[in-house]
């Protein structure tokens, strides 16, 4: 989805030419990758998705998923065919604008050839019926991403990729799209996903749970959790708040008590980053040792229970909620800029800890600055380094160094103007530096050069 707001769109597609002017269309296949140097095969080229509408049924007993995906998109070139990413699942009937289309699987790519070429700038709708037993994607360095089956259901999550294990998708954050899910599961089983909860209906022993995320979302931020959960739905700041705690965990244990502070943490962050960017709040806890991390799935982060094993913990809540501004609403255009996500989310932990009367941001900075491996700069960490200490901790130190350099006034103005101006968009480090220079009136090239790309300790700001 390319938005006009925010000044940055995810693709440089020229506007459509009027049908009768200019050269005749030159239909060519869309690229099999979106063009991210870190992950050349992630996503696809030639179109821009506006929305996904999924109608799915999952049977925990057999592990079978089936249903349909309606993908609305706009061609960004004259398209003879295009790819969607789809792993381990098999497409059946596929239509484009109501006409049967040819669909063939090529590894984890679904290649769709419509009956006729699609001219640049034209909107189209692809409907893909598909089924199979979903499986995760395994990445040597980055771990497992995608659909994981459990004793009583399944869940899907993972960064930098996971969505293609449960729906056909342009699987790269540069192509954000709205998301709607109707997930049918046996009655008595819960199915929790992103965004605003809708109708829940039961028919012949199956319950359909519906969820809508109407702000454009990067594909890795889509999630679903199916199983036995205690789901609490309330209202916070006029918006639905949905918190799901596995029934295997105590109703008033550390996970539940940490989650219960979601609204309070979000409100604190809003005082620093500006208005909360989405229509819903919440969180999902997973009681599964395969998930040793948390993920900022849009409007409803997922937390591995490992965070709460030794008691309540709101640092991770502050981290994942900060991502709602930094990472989700304002998303990456390319994975190499991931410090823009993790540096800010980690810095938000410091702000929250200071607010809670624990460690100050200055103390957090000083402790790390005194002893750190400076040899791996965060500005271009390599595909295997996107979750490195450098990206998180030196990323946060970079934010603090910026604060010290431009002063609190300009810094806290920037923390609000950046998410406001780039809301629902995709950004790069270059754009962030330009915004920081504009807000402060200072030349910040050497600061960012040292902090993001240098291989020795940057001077103390
Ligand atoms: N973005 C997530 C976070 O910072 C991290 C995901 C890490 N993924 C992993 N497989 N370790 O909260
Ligand atoms: Zn993070």
CSV table of C-alpha atoms and ligand atoms in Angstrom, one decimal:
chain,number,residue,atom,x,y,z
A,1,UNK,CA,0.0,0.0,0.0
A,2,UNK,CA,1.5,3.3,-1.0
A,3,UNK,CA,0.2,6.2,1.0
A,4,UNK,CA,0.4,9.8,0.1
A,5,UNK,CA,0.6,10.9,3.7
A,6,UNK,CA,4.0,11.2,5.3
A,7,UNK,CA,5.8,12.0,2.1
A,8,UNK,CA,7.3,8.6,1.7
A,9,UNK,CA,5.7,5.8,-0.2
A,10,UNK,CA,7.0,2.2,-0.4
A,11,UNK,CA,7.4,2.1,-4.1
A,12,UNK,CA,8.2,4.7,-6.7
A,13,UNK,CA,5.5,3.6,-9.1
A,14,UNK,CA,4.7,6.3,-11.6
A,15,UNK,CA,1.0,7.2,-11.9
A,16,UNK,CA,-1.0,5.3,-14.4
A,17,UNK,CA,-1.1,6.7,-17.9
A,18,UNK,CA,-4.5,7.3,-19.4
A,19,UNK,CA,-5.5,4.2,-21.4
A,20,UNK,CA,-5.3,5.8,-24.9
A,21,UNK,CA,-2.0,7.7,-24.6
A,22,UNK,CA,1.6,6.7,-24.6
A,23,UNK,CA,3.2,3.5,-25.8
A,24,UNK,CA,1.2,0.2,-25.8
A,25,UNK,CA,1.7,-1.9,-22.6
A,26,UNK,CA,4.8,-4.0,-22.3
A,27,UNK,CA,3.6,-6.9,-20.2
A,28,UNK,CA,6.4,-8.5,-18.2
A,29,UNK,CA,6.6,-10.8,-15.2
A,30,UNK,CA,6.8,-9.1,-11.8
A,31,UNK,CA,10.2,-9.7,-10.0
A,32,UNK,CA,10.4,-12.7,-7.6
A,33,UNK,CA,11.9,-10.4,-4.9
A,34,UNK,CA,11.1,-6.9,-3.8
A,35,UNK,CA,14.7,-5.9,-4.0
A,36,UNK,CA,16.0,-6.0,-0.5
A,37,UNK,CA,19.8,-6.7,-0.6
A,38,UNK,CA,19.7,-8.6,2.7
A,39,UNK,CA,16.9,-10.9,1.6
A,40,UNK,CA,16.8,-10.8,-2.2
A,41,UNK,CA,13.9,-13.3,-2.4
A,42,UNK,CA,11.6,-11.7,0.2
A,43,UNK,CA,8.5,-10.1,-1.3
A,44,UNK,CA,7.9,-9.6,-4.9
A,45,UNK,CA,7.9,-6.9,-7.5
A,46,UNK,CA,5.4,-5.4,-10.0
A,47,UNK,CA,2.5,-4.6,-7.7
A,48,UNK,CA,1.5,-3.0,-4.4
A,49,UNK,CA,-1.0,-4.7,-2.1
A,50,UNK,CA,-3.7,-2.6,-0.5
A,51,UNK,CA,-5.3,-5.3,1.6
A,52,UNK,CA,-5.5,-8.9,2.6
A,53,UNK,CA,-8.9,-10.5,3.5
A,54,UNK,CA,-8.5,-14.0,4.8
A,55,UNK,CA,-11.2,-16.5,5.5
A,56,UNK,CA,-9.6,-19.6,7.0
A,57,UNK,CA,-10.5,-22.7,8.9
A,58,UNK,CA,-8.0,-24.5,11.2
A,59,UNK,CA,-8.5,-27.9,12.6
A,60,UNK,CA,-6.1,-28.5,15.6
A,61,UNK,CA,-6.7,-32.2,15.4
A,62,UNK,CA,-5.4,-32.7,11.9
A,63,UNK,CA,-3.2,-29.6,11.7
A,64,UNK,CA,-5.0,-28.7,8.4
A,65,UNK,CA,-5.5,-25.1,7.4
A,66,UNK,CA,-7.8,-24.1,4.5
A,67,UNK,CA,-9.6,-21.2,3.1
A,68,UNK,CA,-9.2,-18.2,0.8
A,69,UNK,CA,-7.2,-15.1,0.6
A,70,UNK,CA,-8.6,-12.0,-1.2
A,71,UNK,CA,-5.7,-9.8,-2.2
A,72,UNK,CA,-6.4,-6.4,-3.5
A,73,UNK,CA,-3.5,-4.7,-5.3
A,74,UNK,CA,-2.4,-2.2,-7.9
A,75,UNK,CA,0.0,-3.0,-10.7
A,76,UNK,CA,3.2,-0.9,-10.6
A,77,UNK,CA,4.3,-2.1,-14.0
A,78,UNK,CA,2.6,-3.7,-17.0
A,79,UNK,CA,2.3,-7.2,-15.6
A,80,UNK,CA,2.1,-10.5,-17.5
A,81,UNK,CA,2.2,-12.4,-14.2
A,82,UNK,CA,3.2,-11.9,-10.6
A,83,UNK,CA,4.3,-13.8,-7.6
A,84,UNK,CA,3.0,-14.1,-4.1
A,85,UNK,CA,5.0,-15.8,-1.3
A,86,UNK,CA,3.4,-19.0,0.0
A,87,UNK,CA,5.3,-21.7,1.8
A,88,UNK,CA,4.3,-25.3,2.2
A,89,UNK,CA,0.7,-24.7,1.3
A,90,UNK,CA,-1.0,-25.6,-1.9
A,91,UNK,CA,-3.2,-23.2,-4.0
A,92,UNK,CA,-6.3,-24.5,-5.6
A,93,UNK,CA,-8.6,-22.3,-7.6
A,94,UNK,CA,-7.2,-18.8,-8.3
A,95,UNK,CA,-9.0,-15.9,-9.9
A,96,UNK,CA,-7.9,-12.4,-10.9
A,97,UNK,CA,-10.7,-10.0,-11.2
A,98,UNK,CA,-13.1,-12.9,-11.3
A,99,UNK,CA,-11.5,-14.7,-14.2
A,100,UNK,CA,-9.6,-18.0,-13.7
A,101,UNK,CA,-5.9,-17.5,-13.5
A,102,UNK,CA,-3.1,-20.1,-13.8
A,103,UNK,CA,-1.2,-20.7,-10.5
A,104,UNK,CA,2.0,-22.7,-10.2
A,105,UNK,CA,4.2,-23.3,-7.2
A,106,UNK,CA,7.9,-22.6,-7.5
A,107,UNK,CA,9.4,-23.3,-4.1
A,108,UNK,CA,7.9,-20.8,-1.7
A,109,UNK,CA,6.6,-18.6,-4.5
A,110,UNK,CA,3.2,-18.9,-6.0
A,111,UNK,CA,3.3,-17.7,-9.6
A,112,UNK,CA,0.0,-16.3,-10.8
A,113,UNK,CA,-0.7,-15.7,-14.5
A,114,UNK,CA,-3.9,-13.9,-15.1
A,115,UNK,CA,-6.0,-14.5,-18.2
A,116,UNK,CA,-4.9,-11.1,-19.5
A,117,UNK,CA,-2.0,-8.7,-18.7
A,118,UNK,CA,-2.6,-6.0,-16.1
A,119,UNK,CA,-1.5,-2.5,-17.1
A,120,UNK,CA,0.5,-0.3,-14.8
A,121,UNK,CA,-1.6,1.6,-12.3
A,122,UNK,CA,-4.6,-0.8,-12.6
A,123,UNK,CA,-6.2,-2.1,-9.4
A,124,UNK,CA,-6.9,-5.8,-9.4
A,125,UNK,CA,-8.2,-8.4,-7.0
A,126,UNK,CA,-6.7,-11.9,-6.7
A,127,UNK,CA,-8.7,-14.6,-4.9
A,128,UNK,CA,-6.6,-17.6,-3.9
A,129,UNK,CA,-8.1,-20.7,-2.4
A,130,UNK,CA,-5.5,-22.8,-0.6
A,131,UNK,CA,-5.0,-25.5,1.9
A,132,UNK,CA,-2.4,-27.7,3.6
A,133,UNK,CA,-0.6,-28.4,6.8
A,134,UNK,CA,1.3,-25.2,7.5
A,135,UNK,CA,4.9,-25.4,8.6
A,136,UNK,CA,7.4,-22.9,9.9
A,137,UNK,CA,10.4,-21.5,7.9
A,138,UNK,CA,13.7,-22.3,9.3
A,139,UNK,CA,16.5,-19.8,9.0
A,140,UNK,CA,20.0,-20.9,10.1
A,141,UNK,CA,21.0,-17.7,11.8
A,142,UNK,CA,17.6,-16.1,12.7
A,143,UNK,CA,15.7,-19.1,13.9
A,144,UNK,CA,12.2,-20.3,13.2
A,145,UNK,CA,9.5,-18.1,11.7
A,146,UNK,CA,5.9,-18.8,10.9
A,147,UNK,CA,3.3,-21.3,11.8
A,148,UNK,CA,4.0,-23.6,14.8
A,149,UNK,CA,1.6,-26.3,15.8
A,150,UNK,CA,0.8,-26.8,19.5
A,151,UNK,CA,-1.1,-29.5,21.5
A,152,UNK,CA,-4.3,-27.5,21.4
A,153,UNK,CA,-3.9,-25.3,18.3
A,154,UNK,CA,-1.2,-23.3,16.7
A,155,UNK,CA,0.3,-19.9,16.4
A,156,UNK,CA,2.0,-17.9,13.7
A,157,UNK,CA,4.7,-15.3,14.3
A,158,UNK,CA,8.2,-14.4,13.3
A,159,UNK,CA,10.5,-11.7,12.1
A,160,UNK,CA,11.8,-11.1,9.4
A,161,UNK,CA,9.4,-13.4,7.8
A,162,UNK,CA,6.5,-15.6,8.8
A,163,UNK,CA,3.3,-14.6,7.0
A,164,UNK,CA,3.9,-16.8,3.9
A,165,UNK,CA,3.5,-19.9,6.1
A,166,UNK,CA,-0.2,-19.1,6.5
A,167,UNK,CA,-1.3,-16.9,3.7
A,168,UNK,CA,-0.3,-15.8,0.2
A,169,UNK,CA,1.5,-12.5,0.7
A,170,UNK,CA,4.0,-9.9,-0.6
A,171,UNK,CA,6.2,-10.8,2.3
A,172,UNK,CA,8.3,-7.7,2.9
A,173,UNK,CA,7.6,-4.7,5.2
A,174,UNK,CA,8.0,-2.3,2.3
A,175,UNK,CA,4.5,-3.4,1.1
A,176,UNK,CA,2.2,-2.6,3.9
A,177,UNK,CA,-1.5,-3.5,3.6
A,178,UNK,CA,-4.6,-3.7,5.7
A,179,UNK,CA,-5.5,-7.0,7.1
A,180,UNK,CA,-8.8,-8.8,7.9
A,181,UNK,CA,-9.0,-12.3,9.3
A,182,UNK,CA,-12.0,-14.6,9.8
A,183,UNK,CA,-10.6,-17.7,11.5
A,184,UNK,CA,-12.9,-20.7,12.1
A,185,UNK,CA,-11.9,-23.1,14.8
A,186,UNK,CA,-13.7,-25.8,16.8
A,187,UNK,CA,-16.1,-24.2,19.3
A,188,UNK,CA,-14.3,-23.8,22.6
A,189,UNK,CA,-11.0,-22.9,21.0
A,190,UNK,CA,-9.9,-19.3,20.9
A,191,UNK,CA,-8.4,-17.6,17.8
A,192,UNK,CA,-6.7,-14.2,18.5
A,193,UNK,CA,-5.2,-11.9,15.9
A,194,UNK,CA,-4.4,-8.3,15.2
A,195,UNK,CA,-6.5,-5.3,15.5
A,196,UNK,CA,-10.2,-4.8,16.4
A,197,UNK,CA,-12.3,-7.8,17.3
A,198,UNK,CA,-15.4,-8.2,15.3
A,199,UNK,CA,-18.3,-10.6,15.3
A,200,UNK,CA,-18.0,-14.1,16.7
A,201,UNK,CA,-20.4,-16.7,15.5
A,202,UNK,CA,-20.8,-20.4,16.1
A,203,UNK,CA,-22.3,-22.8,13.7
A,204,UNK,CA,-22.4,-26.6,13.8
A,205,UNK,CA,-19.6,-26.8,16.4
A,206,UNK,CA,-17.2,-24.3,14.8
A,207,UNK,CA,-16.7,-20.7,15.9
A,208,UNK,CA,-15.5,-18.0,13.6
A,209,UNK,CA,-13.4,-15.2,15.2
A,210,UNK,CA,-13.0,-12.0,13.2
A,211,UNK,CA,-10.3,-9.4,13.4
A,212,UNK,CA,-9.6,-6.2,11.4
A,213,UNK,CA,-6.5,-4.1,11.2
A,214,UNK,CA,-7.3,-1.2,9.1
A,215,UNK,CA,-4.0,0.6,9.4
A,216,UNK,CA,-1.5,-0.7,6.9
A,217,UNK,CA,0.6,-3.4,8.4
A,218,UNK,CA,3.9,-5.0,7.4
A,219,UNK,CA,3.4,-8.7,6.8
A,220,UNK,CA,5.7,-9.9,9.6
A,221,UNK,CA,3.5,-8.1,12.0
A,222,UNK,CA,0.5,-10.4,11.3
A,223,UNK,CA,-0.1,-13.0,13.9
A,224,UNK,CA,-2.7,-15.5,15.0
A,225,UNK,CA,-2.8,-17.6,18.2
A,226,UNK,CA,-5.2,-20.6,18.3
A,227,UNK,CA,-5.7,-22.7,21.5
A,228,UNK,CA,-6.9,-22.5,25.0
A,229,UNK,CA,-6.6,-18.9,26.1
A,230,UNK,CA,-8.3,-16.6,28.7
A,231,UNK,CA,-9.3,-13.7,26.5
A,232,UNK,CA,-10.1,-10.5,28.3
A,233,UNK,CA,-11.6,-7.7,26.3
A,234,UNK,CA,-11.9,-4.2,27.7
A,235,UNK,CA,-11.8,-0.6,26.5
A,236,UNK,CA,-8.7,1.6,27.0
A,237,UNK,CA,-8.7,5.2,25.9
A,238,UNK,CA,-11.8,4.5,23.9
A,239,UNK,CA,-10.3,1.6,22.0
A,240,UNK,CA,-10.7,-2.2,22.4
A,241,UNK,CA,-8.0,-3.8,24.5
A,242,UNK,CA,-7.7,-7.6,24.0
A,243,UNK,CA,-5.3,-9.6,26.2
A,244,UNK,CA,-4.9,-13.3,25.8
A,245,UNK,CA,-3.2,-15.5,28.5
A,246,UNK,CA,-2.8,-19.2,27.9
A,247,UNK,CA,-5.0,-21.3,30.2
A,248,UNK,CA,-1.8,-23.2,31.2
A,249,UNK,CA,-0.7,-20.1,33.1
A,250,UNK,CA,-2.3,-18.7,36.2
A,251,UNK,CA,-5.0,-16.1,35.7
A,252,UNK,CA,-3.3,-13.7,38.1
A,253,UNK,CA,0.4,-14.9,37.6
A,254,UNK,CA,3.3,-12.7,36.5
A,255,UNK,CA,2.4,-12.9,32.8
A,256,UNK,CA,-1.2,-11.7,33.4
A,257,UNK,CA,-0.1,-9.0,35.8
A,258,UNK,CA,2.5,-7.7,33.4
A,259,UNK,CA,0.0,-7.6,30.6
A,260,UNK,CA,-2.4,-5.8,32.7
A,261,UNK,CA,-0.1,-2.8,32.7
A,262,UNK,CA,-0.3,-2.5,28.9
A,263,UNK,CA,-2.6,0.5,28.9
A,264,UNK,CA,-0.5,2.3,31.4
A,265,UNK,CA,2.7,1.7,29.5
A,266,UNK,CA,1.1,2.7,26.2
A,267,UNK,CA,-0.2,5.9,27.8
A,268,UNK,CA,3.3,6.7,29.1
A,269,UNK,CA,4.9,6.2,25.7
A,270,UNK,CA,2.2,8.4,24.1
A,271,UNK,CA,3.5,11.2,26.3
A,272,UNK,CA,6.9,10.8,24.6
A,273,UNK,CA,6.0,9.7,21.1
A,274,UNK,CA,2.6,11.3,20.5
A,275,UNK,CA,-0.8,9.6,20.1
A,276,UNK,CA,-1.0,5.8,20.1
A,277,UNK,CA,-1.1,5.0,16.3
A,278,UNK,CA,-3.6,2.1,16.1
A,279,UNK,CA,-7.3,1.3,16.8
A,280,UNK,CA,-6.7,-1.4,19.4
A,281,UNK,CA,-4.5,-2.4,22.2
A,282,UNK,CA,-3.5,-5.7,23.8
A,283,UNK,CA,-1.1,-8.6,23.9
A,284,UNK,CA,-0.8,-12.3,23.6
A,285,UNK,CA,1.3,-14.5,25.8
A,286,UNK,CA,2.6,-17.8,24.5
A,287,UNK,CA,3.5,-20.6,26.9
A,288,UNK,CA,5.9,-22.3,24.5
A,289,UNK,CA,9.6,-22.7,24.9
A,290,UNK,CA,10.1,-22.4,21.2
A,291,UNK,CA,9.3,-18.7,21.6
A,292,UNK,CA,12.2,-17.2,23.6
A,293,UNK,CA,11.4,-13.7,22.4
A,294,UNK,CA,8.6,-11.1,22.1
A,295,UNK,CA,7.4,-9.6,18.8
A,296,UNK,CA,5.7,-6.3,18.1
A,297,UNK,CA,2.8,-7.8,16.1
A,298,UNK,CA,0.6,-4.9,15.2
A,299,UNK,CA,-1.6,-3.6,18.0
A,300,UNK,CA,-1.2,-6.9,19.8
A,301,UNK,CA,2.3,-7.9,20.6
A,302,UNK,CA,3.2,-11.5,21.4
A,303,UNK,CA,5.3,-12.3,24.4
A,304,UNK,CA,7.0,-15.6,25.1
A,305,UNK,CA,6.3,-16.5,28.7
A,306,UNK,CA,10.1,-16.8,29.3
A,307,UNK,CA,10.0,-13.0,30.1
A,308,UNK,CA,7.7,-13.6,33.1
A,309,UNK,CA,9.3,-16.7,34.6
A,310,UNK,CA,10.9,-14.8,37.4
A,311,UNK,CA,8.1,-12.3,38.1
A,312,UNK,CA,6.3,-9.4,36.6
A,313,UNK,CA,8.2,-7.5,33.9
A,314,UNK,CA,7.2,-4.3,32.1
A,315,UNK,CA,10.5,-3.6,30.4
A,316,UNK,CA,9.6,-5.9,27.6
A,317,UNK,CA,6.1,-4.5,27.4
A,318,UNK,CA,7.6,-1.0,27.0
A,319,UNK,CA,9.8,-2.4,24.2
A,320,UNK,CA,7.0,-4.0,22.2
A,321,UNK,CA,4.6,-1.1,22.7
A,322,UNK,CA,7.3,1.4,21.6
A,323,UNK,CA,7.5,-0.6,18.4
A,324,UNK,CA,3.9,0.3,17.7
A,325,UNK,CA,5.3,3.7,16.8
A,326,UNK,CA,8.8,2.7,15.8
A,327,UNK,CA,8.7,-0.3,13.5
A,328,UNK,CA,4.9,-0.8,13.0
A,329,UNK,CA,3.3,2.6,12.2
A,330,UNK,CA,6.7,3.8,10.9
A,331,UNK,CA,8.1,0.7,9.2
A,332,UNK,CA,11.3,-0.2,7.5
A,333,UNK,CA,11.8,0.1,3.8
A,334,UNK,CA,14.9,-2.1,4.0
A,335,UNK,CA,16.0,-4.5,6.7
A,336,UNK,CA,19.4,-3.0,7.0
A,337,UNK,CA,17.9,0.0,8.8
A,338,UNK,CA,16.5,-2.2,11.6
A,339,UNK,CA,18.3,-0.1,14.2
A,340,UNK,CA,15.4,2.4,13.6
A,341,UNK,CA,13.2,-0.3,15.1
A,342,UNK,CA,15.3,-1.9,17.8
A,343,UNK,CA,17.3,1.2,18.8
A,344,UNK,CA,14.2,3.2,19.6
A,345,UNK,CA,12.3,0.3,21.2
A,346,UNK,CA,15.4,-0.4,23.4
A,347,UNK,CA,15.7,3.3,24.2
A,348,UNK,CA,12.0,3.3,25.2
A,349,UNK,CA,12.9,0.7,27.8
A,350,UNK,CA,15.3,3.2,29.3
A,351,UNK,CA,12.7,5.9,29.3
A,352,UNK,CA,10.2,3.6,31.0
A,353,UNK,CA,12.7,2.5,33.6
A,354,UNK,CA,13.5,6.1,34.4
A,355,UNK,CA,9.8,6.9,34.6
A,356,UNK,CA,9.4,3.9,37.0
A,357,UNK,CA,12.0,5.4,39.2
A,358,UNK,CA,14.6,2.7,38.4
A,359,UNK,CA,17.6,3.2,36.2
A,360,UNK,CA,17.9,6.5,34.4
A,361,UNK,CA,18.5,6.7,30.7
A,362,UNK,CA,21.9,8.3,31.4
A,363,UNK,CA,22.8,5.4,33.7
A,364,UNK,CA,21.7,2.8,31.1
A,365,UNK,CA,23.8,4.6,28.5
A,366,UNK,CA,26.9,5.0,30.7
A,367,UNK,CA,26.8,1.3,31.8
A,368,UNK,CA,26.9,0.1,28.2
A,369,UNK,CA,29.2,2.8,26.9
A,370,UNK,CA,31.9,1.8,29.4
A,371,UNK,CA,32.2,-1.7,28.0
A,372,UNK,CA,31.0,-2.7,24.6
A,373,UNK,CA,32.2,-4.5,21.5
A,374,UNK,CA,32.3,-1.6,19.0
A,375,UNK,CA,33.5,-3.8,16.1
A,376,UNK,CA,30.1,-4.4,14.6
A,377,UNK,CA,28.3,-1.2,13.8
A,378,UNK,CA,24.5,-1.2,13.9
A,379,UNK,CA,23.9,0.8,10.7
A,380,UNK,CA,24.4,-2.1,8.3
A,381,UNK,CA,24.5,-5.3,10.5
A,382,UNK,CA,24.2,-7.8,7.7
A,383,UNK,CA,21.3,-10.2,7.4
A,384,UNK,CA,22.5,-12.5,10.1
A,385,UNK,CA,23.1,-9.5,12.4
A,386,UNK,CA,19.7,-7.9,12.4
A,387,UNK,CA,19.0,-9.0,16.0
A,388,UNK,CA,22.5,-8.3,17.3
A,389,UNK,CA,23.4,-6.6,20.5
A,390,UNK,CA,24.8,-3.8,18.4
A,391,UNK,CA,21.5,-3.2,16.7
A,392,UNK,CA,19.6,-3.1,20.0
A,393,UNK,CA,22.1,-1.7,22.5
A,394,UNK,CA,24.4,0.5,20.4
A,395,UNK,CA,21.2,1.4,18.5
A,396,UNK,CA,19.8,2.8,21.8
A,397,UNK,CA,23.1,4.4,22.6
A,398,UNK,CA,22.9,6.1,19.3
A,399,UNK,CA,19.5,7.6,20.2
A,400,UNK,CA,20.9,8.8,23.5
A,401,UNK,CA,23.9,10.3,21.8
A,402,UNK,CA,21.6,12.1,19.5
A,403,UNK,CA,19.6,13.4,22.5
A,404,UNK,CA,22.8,14.7,24.1
A,405,UNK,CA,23.9,16.3,20.9
A,406,UNK,CA,20.8,18.2,20.0
A,407,UNK,CA,19.4,18.8,23.5
A,408,UNK,CA,16.2,17.6,25.2
A,409,UNK,CA,14.0,20.1,23.6
A,410,UNK,CA,14.8,19.3,19.9
A,411,UNK,CA,15.1,15.6,20.8
A,412,UNK,CA,11.7,15.2,22.4
A,413,UNK,CA,10.1,17.3,19.6
A,414,UNK,CA,11.7,14.9,17.1
A,415,UNK,CA,10.3,11.9,19.0
A,416,UNK,CA,6.8,13.2,18.3
A,417,UNK,CA,7.2,14.8,14.9
A,418,UNK,CA,8.9,11.8,13.2
A,419,UNK,CA,6.1,9.3,14.0
A,420,UNK,CA,3.5,11.9,13.2
A,421,UNK,CA,5.0,12.7,9.8
A,422,UNK,CA,5.8,9.2,8.8
A,423,UNK,CA,2.7,7.6,10.2
A,424,UNK,CA,1.7,4.5,8.3
A,425,UNK,CA,4.8,4.9,6.1
A,426,UNK,CA,8.1,3.3,5.3
A,427,UNK,CA,11.4,5.0,6.1
A,428,UNK,CA,15.1,4.8,5.8
A,429,UNK,CA,18.0,5.9,8.0
A,430,UNK,CA,18.8,8.7,5.6
A,431,UNK,CA,15.3,10.1,6.0
A,432,UNK,CA,15.7,9.9,9.8
A,433,UNK,CA,19.0,11.8,9.8
A,434,UNK,CA,17.4,14.4,7.6
A,435,UNK,CA,14.5,14.8,10.1
A,436,UNK,CA,16.8,15.0,13.0
A,437,UNK,CA,18.9,17.7,11.3
A,438,UNK,CA,15.8,19.6,10.4
A,439,UNK,CA,14.3,19.5,13.9
A,440,UNK,CA,17.6,20.5,15.5
A,441,UNK,CA,19.1,22.8,12.8
A,442,UNK,CA,22.4,20.9,13.3
A,443,UNK,CA,24.6,19.0,10.9
A,444,UNK,CA,24.6,15.5,12.3
A,445,UNK,CA,26.5,13.6,9.7
A,446,UNK,CA,29.6,12.9,11.7
A,447,UNK,CA,27.5,11.9,14.8
A,448,UNK,CA,25.6,9.3,12.9
A,449,UNK,CA,28.6,8.2,10.9
A,450,UNK,CA,30.5,7.4,14.1
A,451,UNK,CA,27.5,5.8,16.0
A,452,UNK,CA,26.0,3.8,13.1
A,453,UNK,CA,28.9,2.9,11.0
A,454,UNK,CA,32.2,3.3,12.9
A,455,UNK,CA,34.1,0.3,14.2
A,456,UNK,CA,35.7,2.1,17.2
A,457,UNK,CA,34.2,3.7,20.3
A,458,UNK,CA,32.5,6.9,19.3
A,459,UNK,CA,33.4,10.0,21.4
A,460,UNK,CA,31.2,10.4,24.5
A,461,UNK,CA,28.5,12.9,23.6
B,1,LIG,N1,11.6,-7.5,17.0
B,1,LIG,C1,11.6,-8.4,18.1
B,1,LIG,C2,11.8,-7.6,19.4
B,1,LIG,O1,12.7,-6.9,19.4
B,1,LIG,C3,12.6,-9.4,18.1
B,1,LIG,C4,12.4,-10.7,17.3
B,1,LIG,C5,13.6,-11.6,17.5
B,1,LIG,N2,13.4,-12.8,16.8
B,1,LIG,C6,14.1,-13.8,17.0
B,1,LIG,N3,13.9,-14.9,16.3
B,1,LIG,N4,15.0,-13.9,17.9
B,1,LIG,O2,11.0,-7.6,20.3
B,2,LIG,ZN1,12.4,-5.0,19.3
